[in-house]
Amino acid sequence: MKEFPRVSACVVLYRSGEQALETLQCLEDSRPRPEIFVVDNHSGDGLAARVAERFPDIRLLPQAENLGFGRGNNVVLPLLHSEYHLLCNPDVTFPPELLDRMTAWMDAHPEAVILTPRVMNQDGTEQFLPKGEITVRHLLGGRLERLGGCFRRWRREFTLADAQVTGPRKVHFATGCFLLIRTEAFRTLQGFDPRFFLYQEDSDLSRRAEQLGDIVYHPDMAVTHAWARENTRTLRGNLRQVRSICQYFHKWGWKW
């Protein structure tokens, strides 16, 4: 009888650069080592070939087009036999013991469906990603935080930046850059809503996952995220983000 892996992991590539190799090495070095899937969204940059050469045990799934983040992750749904599934961006690094700690915590807390860690910048500062309910004012706070005033206050409220969280805490949002979800829950949810090409797909997944159990933020577990932030640098990225925000609120209702 075949023994299935305790953890699976999926990394979606689209012109991801050299950082992706570091991410995959972190997964290779992890305890327990997950079954690793790499979905290449028709990058055309030669990275997939380098992945196949350097990591022959990784299951590479090339696509004929760019499916986007959510649909790219959904490619692995029929292939999963694990207990826990990790969603991991190709610009995230972490220590080898992290998955062991996360799975042990999930084992001890069956009420939790998703576990999300503290996310750090490369300089050691915290990124303070969203953790609260998605609302119009919170998203405005994220876009206009640099103006200060109410915008900064809304952003800090959204990210719990002033909450001084010292232990595991139930939250409403788990960032798609790195989250551990029970595989059965991911399967029940049918993965990401394919209507979201990029941005807010993790907001939607979090909203639906809360119907199955708790989303928990654990500040004593940390990853480092390079965070390219295309949405703040290009017109195309900004337009994609605005479109996804409108899709999200059209689906779940507009809330100030």
Coordinates of N, CA and C in Angstrom, one line a residue:
M1 N 0.8 -1.2 0.0 CA 0.0 0.0 0.0 C 0.9 1.2 0.0
K2 N 0.6 2.2 -0.9 CA 1.4 3.4 -1.0 C 1.2 4.3 0.2
E3 N 2.3 4.8 0.7 CA 2.3 5.8 1.8 C 2.2 7.2 1.2
F4 N 1.2 7.9 1.5 CA 1.1 9.3 1.0 C 1.8 10.3 1.9
P5 N 2.3 11.4 1.3 CA 3.0 12.4 2.1 C 2.1 13.1 3.1
R6 N 2.6 13.5 4.2 CA 1.9 14.2 5.2 C 1.6 15.6 4.7
V7 N 2.5 16.2 4.0 CA 2.3 17.6 3.5 C 2.6 17.6 2.0
S8 N 1.8 18.4 1.3 CA 2.1 18.7 -0.1 C 2.3 20.2 -0.2
A9 N 2.9 20.7 -1.2 CA 3.2 22.1 -1.4 C 3.1 22.4 -2.9
C10 N 2.6 23.6 -3.2 CA 2.5 24.1 -4.6 C 3.1 25.5 -4.7
V11 N 4.0 25.6 -5.7 CA 4.6 26.9 -6.1 C 4.2 27.2 -7.5
V12 N 3.6 28.3 -7.8 CA 3.2 28.7 -9.1 C 4.2 29.7 -9.7
L13 N 4.8 29.4 -10.8 CA 5.8 30.2 -11.5 C 5.2 31.0 -12.6
Y14 N 5.6 32.3 -12.7 CA 5.4 33.1 -13.9 C 6.4 34.2 -13.9
R15 N 7.5 33.9 -14.6 CA 8.6 34.8 -14.7 C 9.1 35.2 -13.3
S16 N 9.3 34.2 -12.5 CA 9.5 34.4 -11.1 C 11.0 34.8 -10.7
G17 N 11.9 34.5 -11.6 CA 13.3 34.8 -11.3 C 14.0 33.8 -10.4
E18 N 15.3 34.2 -10.1 CA 16.2 33.3 -9.4 C 15.7 32.9 -8.0
Q19 N 14.9 33.9 -7.4 CA 14.4 33.7 -6.0 C 13.6 32.4 -5.9
A20 N 13.0 31.9 -7.0 CA 12.2 30.7 -6.9 C 13.0 29.5 -6.6
L21 N 14.3 29.5 -7.0 CA 15.1 28.3 -6.7 C 15.4 28.3 -5.2
E22 N 15.6 29.4 -4.6 CA 15.8 29.5 -3.1 C 14.5 28.9 -2.4
T23 N 13.4 29.3 -2.9 CA 12.1 28.9 -2.3 C 12.0 27.4 -2.4
L24 N 12.3 26.8 -3.5 CA 12.2 25.4 -3.7 C 13.2 24.6 -2.9
Q25 N 14.4 25.2 -2.7 CA 15.4 24.6 -1.8 C 14.9 24.6 -0.4
C26 N 14.2 25.6 0.1 CA 13.6 25.6 1.4 C 12.6 24.5 1.5
L27 N 11.8 24.2 0.5 CA 10.9 23.1 0.6 C 11.6 21.8 0.6
E28 N 12.6 21.7 -0.2 CA 13.4 20.4 -0.3 C 14.0 20.1 1.1
D29 N 14.5 21.2 1.8 CA 15.2 21.0 3.1 C 14.2 20.8 4.3
S30 N 12.9 21.0 4.0 CA 12.0 21.0 5.1 C 11.8 19.7 5.7
R31 N 11.4 19.7 7.0 CA 11.0 18.5 7.8 C 9.6 18.7 8.3
P32 N 8.7 17.9 7.8 CA 8.8 16.8 6.9 C 9.0 17.4 5.4
R33 N 9.7 16.7 4.6 CA 9.8 17.1 3.2 C 8.4 16.9 2.5
P34 N 7.8 18.0 2.0 CA 6.5 17.8 1.3 C 6.7 17.2 -0.1
E35 N 5.5 16.8 -0.6 CA 5.5 16.4 -2.0 C 5.3 17.8 -2.7
I36 N 6.2 18.1 -3.6 CA 6.3 19.5 -4.1 C 5.8 19.5 -5.6
F37 N 4.9 20.4 -5.8 CA 4.3 20.6 -7.2 C 4.8 22.0 -7.6
V38 N 5.2 22.1 -8.8 CA 5.6 23.4 -9.4 C 4.7 23.6 -10.7
V39 N 3.9 24.6 -10.7 CA 3.0 24.9 -11.8 C 3.7 26.0 -12.6
D40 N 4.1 25.8 -13.8 CA 4.7 26.8 -14.6 C 3.7 27.4 -15.6
N41 N 3.3 28.7 -15.3 CA 2.2 29.3 -16.1 C 2.8 29.9 -17.4
H42 N 3.4 29.0 -18.2 CA 3.8 29.3 -19.5 C 4.8 30.6 -19.5
S43 N 5.8 30.5 -18.6 CA 6.6 31.6 -18.3 C 7.5 32.0 -19.5
G44 N 8.0 30.9 -20.2 CA 8.9 31.2 -21.4 C 10.2 31.8 -21.0
D45 N 10.7 31.6 -19.8 CA 11.9 32.3 -19.4 C 13.0 31.2 -19.1
G46 N 12.7 30.0 -19.3 CA 13.7 28.9 -19.1 C 13.8 28.4 -17.6
L47 N 13.1 29.1 -16.7 CA 13.2 28.7 -15.3 C 12.7 27.3 -15.0
A48 N 11.6 26.9 -15.7 CA 11.1 25.6 -15.5 C 12.1 24.5 -15.8
A49 N 12.9 24.7 -16.9 CA 13.9 23.7 -17.2 C 15.0 23.6 -16.1
R50 N 15.3 24.8 -15.6 CA 16.3 24.8 -14.5 C 15.8 24.1 -13.3
V51 N 14.5 24.3 -13.0 CA 13.9 23.6 -11.8 C 13.9 22.1 -12.0
A52 N 13.6 21.6 -13.2 CA 13.6 20.2 -13.5 C 15.0 19.6 -13.4
E53 N 16.0 20.4 -13.8 CA 17.4 19.9 -13.7 C 17.9 19.8 -12.3
R54 N 17.6 20.9 -11.5 CA 18.1 21.0 -10.2 C 17.3 20.1 -9.2
F55 N 16.0 20.0 -9.4 CA 15.2 19.3 -8.5 C 14.4 18.2 -9.2
P56 N 15.1 17.1 -9.5 CA 14.4 16.0 -10.3 C 13.2 15.4 -9.6
D57 N 13.1 15.5 -8.3 CA 12.0 14.8 -7.6 C 10.8 15.7 -7.5
I58 N 10.9 16.9 -7.9 CA 9.8 17.8 -7.9 C 8.9 17.6 -9.1
R59 N 7.6 17.6 -8.8 CA 6.6 17.3 -9.9 C 6.3 18.6 -10.7
L60 N 6.8 18.8 -11.9 CA 6.7 20.0 -12.7 C 5.4 19.8 -13.6
L61 N 4.6 20.9 -13.5 CA 3.3 20.8 -14.3 C 3.3 22.1 -15.2
P62 N 3.8 22.0 -16.4 CA 3.8 23.1 -17.3 C 2.4 23.3 -17.9
Q63 N 2.1 24.6 -18.1 CA 0.8 25.0 -18.6 C 0.9 25.6 -20.0
A64 N -0.1 25.6 -20.8 CA -0.1 26.1 -22.1 C -0.3 27.6 -22.2
E65 N -0.7 28.2 -21.0 CA -1.0 29.6 -20.9 C -0.9 30.1 -19.5
N66 N -0.9 31.4 -19.3 CA -0.8 31.9 -17.9 C -2.2 31.8 -17.3
L67 N -2.3 30.9 -16.3 CA -3.6 30.7 -15.7 C -3.9 31.7 -14.6
G68 N -2.9 32.4 -14.2 CA -3.1 33.3 -13.0 C -2.8 32.5 -11.7
F69 N -2.8 33.2 -10.6 CA -2.4 32.6 -9.3 C -3.4 31.5 -8.9
G70 N -4.6 31.9 -8.8 CA -5.6 30.9 -8.3 C -5.8 29.7 -9.1
R71 N -6.0 29.9 -10.4 CA -6.2 28.7 -11.3 C -4.9 27.9 -11.4
G72 N -3.8 28.5 -11.3 CA -2.5 27.8 -11.3 C -2.4 26.9 -10.1
N73 N -2.8 27.4 -8.9 CA -2.8 26.5 -7.7 C -3.8 25.4 -7.8
N74 N -4.9 25.7 -8.4 CA -6.0 24.7 -8.6 C -5.6 23.5 -9.4
V75 N -4.6 23.6 -10.2 CA -4.2 22.5 -11.1 C -3.8 21.3 -10.3
V76 N -3.3 21.5 -9.1 CA -2.9 20.3 -8.3 C -4.0 19.6 -7.5
L77 N -5.2 20.2 -7.5 CA -6.3 19.7 -6.7 C -6.5 18.2 -6.9
P78 N -6.6 17.7 -8.1 CA -6.9 16.3 -8.3 C -5.7 15.4 -7.9
L79 N -4.5 16.0 -7.7 CA -3.3 15.2 -7.4 C -3.0 15.1 -5.9
L80 N -3.7 15.7 -5.1 CA -3.4 15.8 -3.7 C -3.9 14.6 -2.9
H81 N -3.0 14.0 -2.1 CA -3.3 12.9 -1.2 C -2.8 13.2 0.3
S82 N -2.4 14.4 0.5 CA -1.7 14.8 1.8 C -2.8 15.1 2.8
E83 N -2.3 15.3 4.0 CA -3.1 15.8 5.2 C -3.2 17.3 5.2
Y84 N -2.0 17.9 4.9 CA -1.9 19.4 4.9 C -1.3 19.8 3.5
H85 N -1.8 21.0 3.1 CA -1.3 21.5 1.8 C -0.8 22.9 2.0
L86 N 0.4 23.2 1.5 CA 1.0 24.5 1.6 C 0.9 25.2 0.3
L87 N 0.5 26.5 0.4 CA 0.5 27.4 -0.7 C 1.7 28.4 -0.5
C88 N 2.6 28.4 -1.4 CA 3.8 29.2 -1.2 C 4.2 30.0 -2.4
N89 N 4.4 31.2 -2.3 CA 4.9 32.1 -3.4 C 6.4 31.7 -3.7
P90 N 6.8 32.0 -4.9 CA 8.2 31.7 -5.3 C 9.2 32.8 -4.9
D91 N 8.8 33.6 -3.9 CA 9.7 34.6 -3.4 C 9.7 34.6 -1.9
V92 N 9.5 33.4 -1.3 CA 9.4 33.2 0.1 C 10.5 32.2 0.6
T93 N 11.1 32.5 1.7 CA 12.1 31.6 2.3 C 11.8 31.4 3.7
F94 N 12.2 30.2 4.3 CA 11.8 29.9 5.7 C 12.8 28.8 6.2
P95 N 12.8 28.6 7.5 CA 13.7 27.6 8.1 C 13.2 26.2 7.9
P96 N 14.1 25.2 7.9 CA 13.6 23.8 7.6 C 12.7 23.2 8.6
E97 N 12.7 23.7 9.9 CA 11.8 23.1 10.9 C 10.4 23.8 10.9
L98 N 10.2 24.8 10.0 CA 8.9 25.5 10.1 C 7.7 24.6 9.8
L99 N 7.7 23.8 8.8 CA 6.6 22.9 8.4 C 6.3 21.9 9.5
D100 N 7.3 21.4 10.2 CA 7.1 20.5 11.3 C 6.4 21.2 12.4
R101 N 6.8 22.4 12.7 CA 6.1 23.2 13.8 C 4.7 23.5 13.4
M102 N 4.4 23.8 12.2 CA 3.1 24.2 11.8 C 2.1 23.0 11.8
T103 N 2.6 21.9 11.3 CA 1.8 20.7 11.2 C 1.5 20.2 12.6
A104 N 2.5 20.3 13.5 CA 2.3 19.8 14.9 C 1.2 20.7 15.6
W105 N 1.3 22.0 15.3 CA 0.3 22.9 15.9 C -1.1 22.6 15.3
M106 N -1.2 22.4 14.1 CA -2.5 22.0 13.5 C -3.0 20.7 14.0
D107 N -2.2 19.8 14.2 CA -2.6 18.5 14.8 C -3.3 18.7 16.2
A108 N -2.7 19.7 16.9 CA -3.2 19.9 18.3 C -4.4 20.8 18.3
H109 N -4.8 21.4 17.2 CA -5.9 22.4 17.1 C -6.8 22.0 15.9
P110 N -7.6 21.0 16.1 CA -8.4 20.6 14.9 C -9.5 21.6 14.5
E111 N -9.7 22.6 15.4 CA -10.7 23.6 15.0 C -10.1 24.6 13.9
A112 N -8.8 24.6 13.7 CA -8.2 25.5 12.8 C -8.2 24.8 11.4
V113 N -8.5 25.6 10.4 CA -8.5 25.1 9.0 C -7.3 25.6 8.2
I114 N -6.9 26.8 8.6 CA -5.7 27.5 8.0 C -4.8 28.1 9.1
L115 N -3.5 27.9 8.9 CA -2.5 28.5 9.7 C -1.6 29.4 8.9
T116 N -1.5 30.7 9.3 CA -0.7 31.7 8.6 C 0.3 32.3 9.5
P117 N 1.6 32.4 9.0 CA 2.7 32.9 9.9 C 2.9 34.4 9.8
R118 N 3.8 34.8 10.7 CA 4.3 36.2 10.6 C 5.1 36.3 9.3
V119 N 4.9 37.4 8.5 CA 5.6 37.6 7.3 C 6.6 38.7 7.4
M120 N 7.9 38.5 7.1 CA 9.0 39.4 7.3 C 9.5 39.9 6.0
N121 N 10.0 41.2 6.0 CA 10.8 41.7 4.9 C 12.2 41.1 5.0
Q122 N 13.0 41.3 4.0 CA 14.4 40.8 3.9 C 15.3 41.5 4.9
D123 N 14.9 42.7 5.3 CA 15.7 43.4 6.3 C 15.4 43.1 7.7
G124 N 14.4 42.2 7.9 CA 14.1 41.7 9.3 C 12.9 42.4 9.9
T125 N 12.4 43.4 9.2 CA 11.2 44.1 9.7 C 9.9 43.3 9.2
E126 N 8.8 43.6 9.9 CA 7.6 42.9 9.6 C 6.8 43.6 8.5
Q127 N 6.2 42.8 7.6 CA 5.4 43.4 6.5 C 4.1 43.9 7.0
F128 N 3.5 43.4 8.1 CA 2.2 43.7 8.5 C 1.2 43.6 7.4
L129 N 0.9 42.4 7.0 CA 0.0 42.1 6.0 C -1.4 42.0 6.6
P130 N -2.5 42.1 5.7 CA -3.9 42.1 6.3 C -4.2 40.9 7.1
K131 N -5.0 41.1 8.1 CA -5.5 40.0 8.9 C -7.0 40.2 9.3
G132 N -7.5 41.4 9.1 CA -8.9 41.6 9.4 C -9.9 41.4 8.3
E133 N -11.1 41.8 8.5 CA -12.1 41.6 7.5 C -11.9 42.6 6.3
I134 N -12.1 42.2 5.1 CA -11.8 43.0 3.9 C -13.0 44.0 3.8
T135 N -12.7 45.3 3.9 CA -13.7 46.3 3.7 C -13.1 47.4 2.8
V136 N -14.0 48.3 2.3 CA -13.5 49.4 1.4 C -12.5 50.3 2.2
R137 N -12.8 50.6 3.4 CA -11.9 51.5 4.1 C -10.5 50.9 4.3
H138 N -10.5 49.6 4.6 CA -9.3 48.9 4.9 C -8.4 48.9 3.6
L139 N -9.1 48.6 2.4 CA -8.3 48.6 1.2 C -7.8 50.0 0.8
L140 N -8.6 51.0 1.1 CA -8.2 52.4 0.9 C -7.0 52.7 1.8
G141 N -7.0 52.2 3.0 CA -5.9 52.4 3.9 C -4.6 51.9 3.3
G142 N -4.7 50.7 2.7 CA -3.6 50.1 2.1 C -3.0 50.9 0.9
R143 N -3.9 51.4 0.1 CA -3.5 52.2 -1.1 C -2.9 53.6 -0.7
L144 N -3.5 54.2 0.3 CA -3.2 55.6 0.6 C -2.5 55.8 2.0
E145 N -2.0 54.7 2.5 CA -1.3 54.8 3.9 C -0.3 55.9 3.9
R146 N 0.4 56.1 2.8 CA 1.5 57.1 2.8 C 1.0 58.5 3.1
L147 N -0.3 58.8 2.9 CA -0.9 60.1 3.2 C -1.1 60.3 4.7
G148 N -1.0 59.3 5.5 CA -1.2 59.4 7.0 C -2.7 59.5 7.4
G149 N -2.9 60.1 8.5 CA -4.3 60.3 9.0 C -5.1 59.1 9.1
C150 N -6.4 59.2 8.6 CA -7.3 58.0 8.8 C -6.8 56.9 7.9
F151 N -6.1 57.2 6.8 CA -5.7 56.1 5.9 C -4.7 55.2 6.7
R152 N -3.7 55.8 7.3 CA -2.7 55.0 8.1 C -3.4 54.3 9.2
R153 N -4.4 54.9 9.9 CA -5.1 54.2 11.0 C -5.9 53.0 10.5
W154 N -6.5 53.2 9.3 CA -7.3 52.1 8.8 C -6.4 50.9 8.4
R155 N -5.2 51.2 7.8 CA -4.3 50.2 7.4 C -3.7 49.4 8.7
R156 N -3.4 50.2 9.7 CA -2.9 49.5 10.9 C -4.0 48.7 11.6
E157 N -5.2 49.1 11.5 CA -6.3 48.3 12.1 C -6.5 47.1 11.3
F158 N -6.3 47.1 10.0 CA -6.5 46.0 9.1 C -5.4 44.9 9.3
T159 N -4.2 45.4 9.6 CA -3.1 44.5 9.7 C -2.7 44.1 11.2
L160 N -3.5 44.6 12.1 CA -3.2 44.4 13.6 C -1.8 44.9 14.0
A161 N -1.4 46.0 13.3 CA 0.0 46.5 13.5 C 0.2 47.0 14.9
D162 N -0.9 47.5 15.5 CA -0.8 48.1 16.9 C -1.4 47.1 18.0
A163 N -1.7 45.9 17.6 CA -2.3 45.0 18.5 C -1.3 44.2 19.4
Q164 N 0.0 44.3 19.0 CA 1.0 43.6 19.8 C 0.6 42.1 20.1
V165 N 0.4 41.4 19.0 CA 0.0 40.0 19.1 C 1.2 39.1 19.5
T166 N 1.0 38.5 20.6 CA 2.1 37.7 21.1 C 1.9 36.2 21.1
G167 N 0.7 35.7 20.7 CA 0.4 34.3 20.6 C -0.6 34.1 19.5
P168 N -0.9 32.8 19.2 CA -1.8 32.5 18.2 C -3.2 33.2 18.3
R169 N -3.7 33.7 17.2 CA -4.9 34.6 17.3 C -5.8 34.3 16.1
K170 N -7.0 34.1 16.3 CA -8.0 33.9 15.2 C -8.1 35.2 14.4
V171 N -8.0 35.1 13.1 CA -8.1 36.2 12.2 C -9.1 35.9 11.0
H172 N -9.3 36.9 10.2 CA -10.2 36.7 9.1 C -9.6 36.6 7.7
F173 N -8.2 36.8 7.7 CA -7.6 36.7 6.4 C -6.2 36.0 6.5
A174 N -5.9 35.2 5.5 CA -4.6 34.5 5.4 C -4.0 34.9 4.1
T175 N -2.8 35.4 4.1 CA -2.2 35.8 2.8 C -1.8 34.6 2.0
G176 N -2.1 34.7 0.7 CA -1.8 33.6 -0.2 C -0.3 33.4 -0.5
C177 N 0.6 34.3 0.0 CA 2.0 34.1 -0.2 C 2.5 32.9 0.6
F178 N 1.9 32.5 1.7 CA 2.3 31.4 2.5 C 1.2 31.0 3.5
L179 N 0.5 29.9 3.2 CA -0.5 29.5 4.2 C -0.6 28.0 4.1
L180 N -0.8 27.4 5.3 CA -1.0 26.0 5.4 C -2.5 25.7 5.6
I181 N -3.1 24.9 4.8 CA -4.5 24.6 4.9 C -4.7 23.0 4.9
R182 N -5.7 22.6 5.6 CA -6.0 21.2 5.6 C -6.4 20.8 4.2
T183 N -5.8 19.8 3.7 CA -6.0 19.4 2.3 C -7.5 19.1 2.0
E184 N -8.1 18.4 3.0 CA -9.5 18.1 2.8 C -10.4 19.4 2.7
A185 N -10.0 20.4 3.4 CA -10.7 21.7 3.4 C -10.5 22.3 2.0
F186 N -9.2 22.3 1.6 CA -8.9 22.9 0.3 C -9.7 22.2 -0.8
R187 N -9.8 20.9 -0.7 CA -10.6 20.1 -1.7 C -12.1 20.5 -1.6
T188 N -12.6 20.5 -0.4 CA -14.0 20.9 -0.2 C -14.3 22.3 -0.8
L189 N -13.4 23.2 -0.6 CA -13.6 24.6 -1.2 C -13.4 24.6 -2.7
Q190 N -12.9 23.5 -3.2 CA -12.6 23.5 -4.7 C -11.5 24.5 -5.0
G191 N -10.6 24.7 -4.1 CA -9.5 25.6 -4.3 C -9.9 27.1 -4.4
F192 N -9.2 27.8 -5.2 CA -9.5 29.2 -5.4 C -10.7 29.4 -6.4
D193 N -11.4 30.5 -6.2 CA -12.4 30.8 -7.2 C -11.7 31.2 -8.5
P194 N -11.9 30.5 -9.6 CA -11.1 30.8 -10.8 C -11.4 32.1 -11.5
R195 N -12.5 32.8 -11.0 CA -12.8 34.1 -11.6 C -11.8 35.2 -11.2
F196 N -11.0 34.9 -10.1 CA -10.0 35.9 -9.7 C -8.6 35.5 -10.4
F197 N -8.2 36.3 -11.3 CA -7.0 36.0 -12.0 C -5.7 36.3 -11.2
L198 N -5.8 37.4 -10.5 CA -4.7 37.8 -9.6 C -5.2 38.9 -8.7
Y199 N -4.8 38.8 -7.4 CA -5.3 39.7 -6.3 C -6.7 39.3 -5.8
Q200 N -6.8 39.3 -4.5 CA -8.0 39.1 -3.8 C -8.5 37.6 -3.8
E201 N -7.8 36.8 -4.6 CA -8.2 35.4 -4.5 C -8.0 34.8 -3.1
D202 N -6.9 35.3 -2.4 CA -6.7 34.8 -1.0 C -7.8 35.4 -0.1
S203 N -8.3 36.6 -0.4 CA -9.4 37.2 0.4 C -10.6 36.3 0.3
D204 N -10.9 35.9 -0.9 CA -12.1 35.1 -1.2 C -11.9 33.7 -0.6
L205 N -10.7 33.1 -0.7 CA -10.5 31.8 -0.1 C -10.7 31.8 1.4
S206 N -10.1 32.9 2.0 CA -10.2 33.1 3.5 C -11.7 33.2 3.9
R207 N -12.5 33.9 3.2 CA -13.9 34.1 3.5 C -14.6 32.8 3.5
R208 N -14.3 32.0 2.5 CA -15.0 30.7 2.4 C -14.5 29.7 3.4
A209 N -13.2 29.8 3.6 CA -12.6 28.8 4.6 C -13.1 29.0 6.0
E210 N -13.5 30.3 6.4 CA -14.1 30.5 7.7 C -15.4 29.8 7.9
Q211 N -16.0 29.3 6.9 CA -17.2 28.5 7.0 C -16.9 27.1 7.5
L212 N -15.7 26.7 7.4 CA -15.2 25.3 7.7 C -14.5 25.3 9.0
G213 N -13.9 26.4 9.5 CA -13.1 26.4 10.7 C -12.4 27.7 10.9
D214 N -11.5 27.7 11.8 CA -10.8 29.0 12.1 C -9.6 29.2 11.2
I215 N -9.3 30.5 11.0 CA -8.0 30.9 10.4 C -7.2 31.5 11.5
V216 N -6.0 31.0 11.7 CA -5.2 31.4 12.8 C -3.9 31.9 12.4
Y217 N -3.6 33.1 12.9 CA -2.3 33.7 12.7 C -1.4 33.4 13.9
H218 N -0.2 32.9 13.6 CA 0.8 32.5 14.7 C 2.0 33.3 14.5
P219 N 2.2 34.3 15.4 CA 3.4 35.2 15.3 C 4.7 34.6 15.6
D220 N 4.7 33.4 16.2 CA 6.0 32.8 16.6 C 6.5 31.9 15.4
M221 N 5.8 31.9 14.3 CA 6.2 31.2 13.1 C 6.4 32.2 12.0
A222 N 7.5 32.2 11.4 CA 7.8 33.3 10.5 C 8.5 32.9 9.2
V223 N 8.1 33.6 8.1 CA 8.8 33.4 6.8 C 9.3 34.8 6.3
T224 N 10.2 34.8 5.3 CA 10.7 36.0 4.7 C 10.1 36.1 3.3
H225 N 9.6 37.2 3.0 CA 8.9 37.4 1.7 C 9.5 38.6 0.9
A226 N 10.1 38.3 -0.3 CA 10.8 39.3 -1.0 C 9.8 40.4 -1.5
W227 N 8.6 40.0 -1.9 CA 7.5 40.9 -2.2 C 7.8 42.0 -3.3
A228 N 7.6 41.6 -4.6 CA 7.9 42.4 -5.7 C 6.9 43.6 -5.8
R229 N 5.6 43.4 -5.4 CA 4.6 44.4 -5.3 C 4.4 45.1 -6.7
E230 N 4.1 44.3 -7.7 CA 3.9 44.8 -9.1 C 2.7 45.8 -9.1
N231 N 1.7 45.5 -8.2 CA 0.5 46.4 -8.2 C 0.8 47.8 -7.9
T232 N 1.9 48.1 -7.2 CA 2.2 49.5 -6.9 C 3.2 50.1 -7.9
R233 N 3.6 49.4 -8.9 CA 4.6 49.9 -9.8 C 4.2 50.0 -11.2
T234 N 3.1 49.3 -11.6 CA 2.7 49.3 -13.0 C 1.3 49.6 -13.2
L235 N 0.9 50.2 -14.3 CA -0.5 50.5 -14.6 C -1.3 49.2 -14.7
R236 N -0.7 48.2 -15.4 CA -1.3 46.9 -15.6 C -1.6 46.3 -14.2
G237 N -0.7 46.3 -13.3 CA -0.9 45.7 -12.0 C -2.0 46.5 -11.2
N238 N -2.0 47.8 -11.3 CA -3.0 48.6 -10.6 C -4.4 48.2 -11.2
L239 N -4.5 48.1 -12.5 CA -5.8 47.8 -13.1 C -6.3 46.4 -12.7
R240 N -5.4 45.5 -12.6 CA -5.7 44.1 -12.2 C -6.2 44.1 -10.8
Q241 N -5.6 44.9 -9.9 CA -5.9 44.9 -8.5 C -7.3 45.5 -8.4
V242 N -7.6 46.6 -9.0 CA -8.9 47.3 -8.9 C -10.0 46.3 -9.4
R243 N -9.7 45.7 -10.6 CA -10.7 44.7 -11.1 C -11.0 43.6 -10.1
S244 N -10.0 43.1 -9.4 CA -10.2 42.0 -8.5 C -10.9 42.5 -7.2
I245 N -10.7 43.7 -6.8 CA -11.4 44.3 -5.7 C -12.9 44.4 -6.0
C246 N -13.2 44.9 -7.2 CA -14.6 45.0 -7.6 C -15.2 43.6 -7.7
Q247 N -14.5 42.6 -8.2 CA -15.1 41.3 -8.2 C -15.4 40.8 -6.8
Y248 N -14.4 41.0 -5.9 CA -14.6 40.5 -4.5 C -15.9 41.1 -3.9
F249 N -16.0 42.5 -4.0 CA -17.2 43.1 -3.3 C -18.5 42.8 -4.1
H250 N -18.4 42.6 -5.4 CA -19.6 42.2 -6.1 C -20.1 40.8 -5.6
K251 N -19.1 40.0 -5.3 CA -19.5 38.6 -4.8 C -20.0 38.6 -3.4
W252 N -19.3 39.4 -2.5 CA -19.6 39.3 -1.0 C -20.3 40.5 -0.5
G253 N -20.5 41.5 -1.3 CA -21.2 42.7 -0.8 C -20.3 43.8 -0.4
W254 N -20.6 45.0 -0.7 CA -19.8 46.2 -0.4 C -20.0 46.6 1.1
K255 N -18.8 46.7 1.7 CA -18.9 47.1 3.2 C -17.8 48.1 3.5
W256 N -18.3 49.2 4.0 CA -17.4 50.3 4.4 C -16.5 50.0 5.5

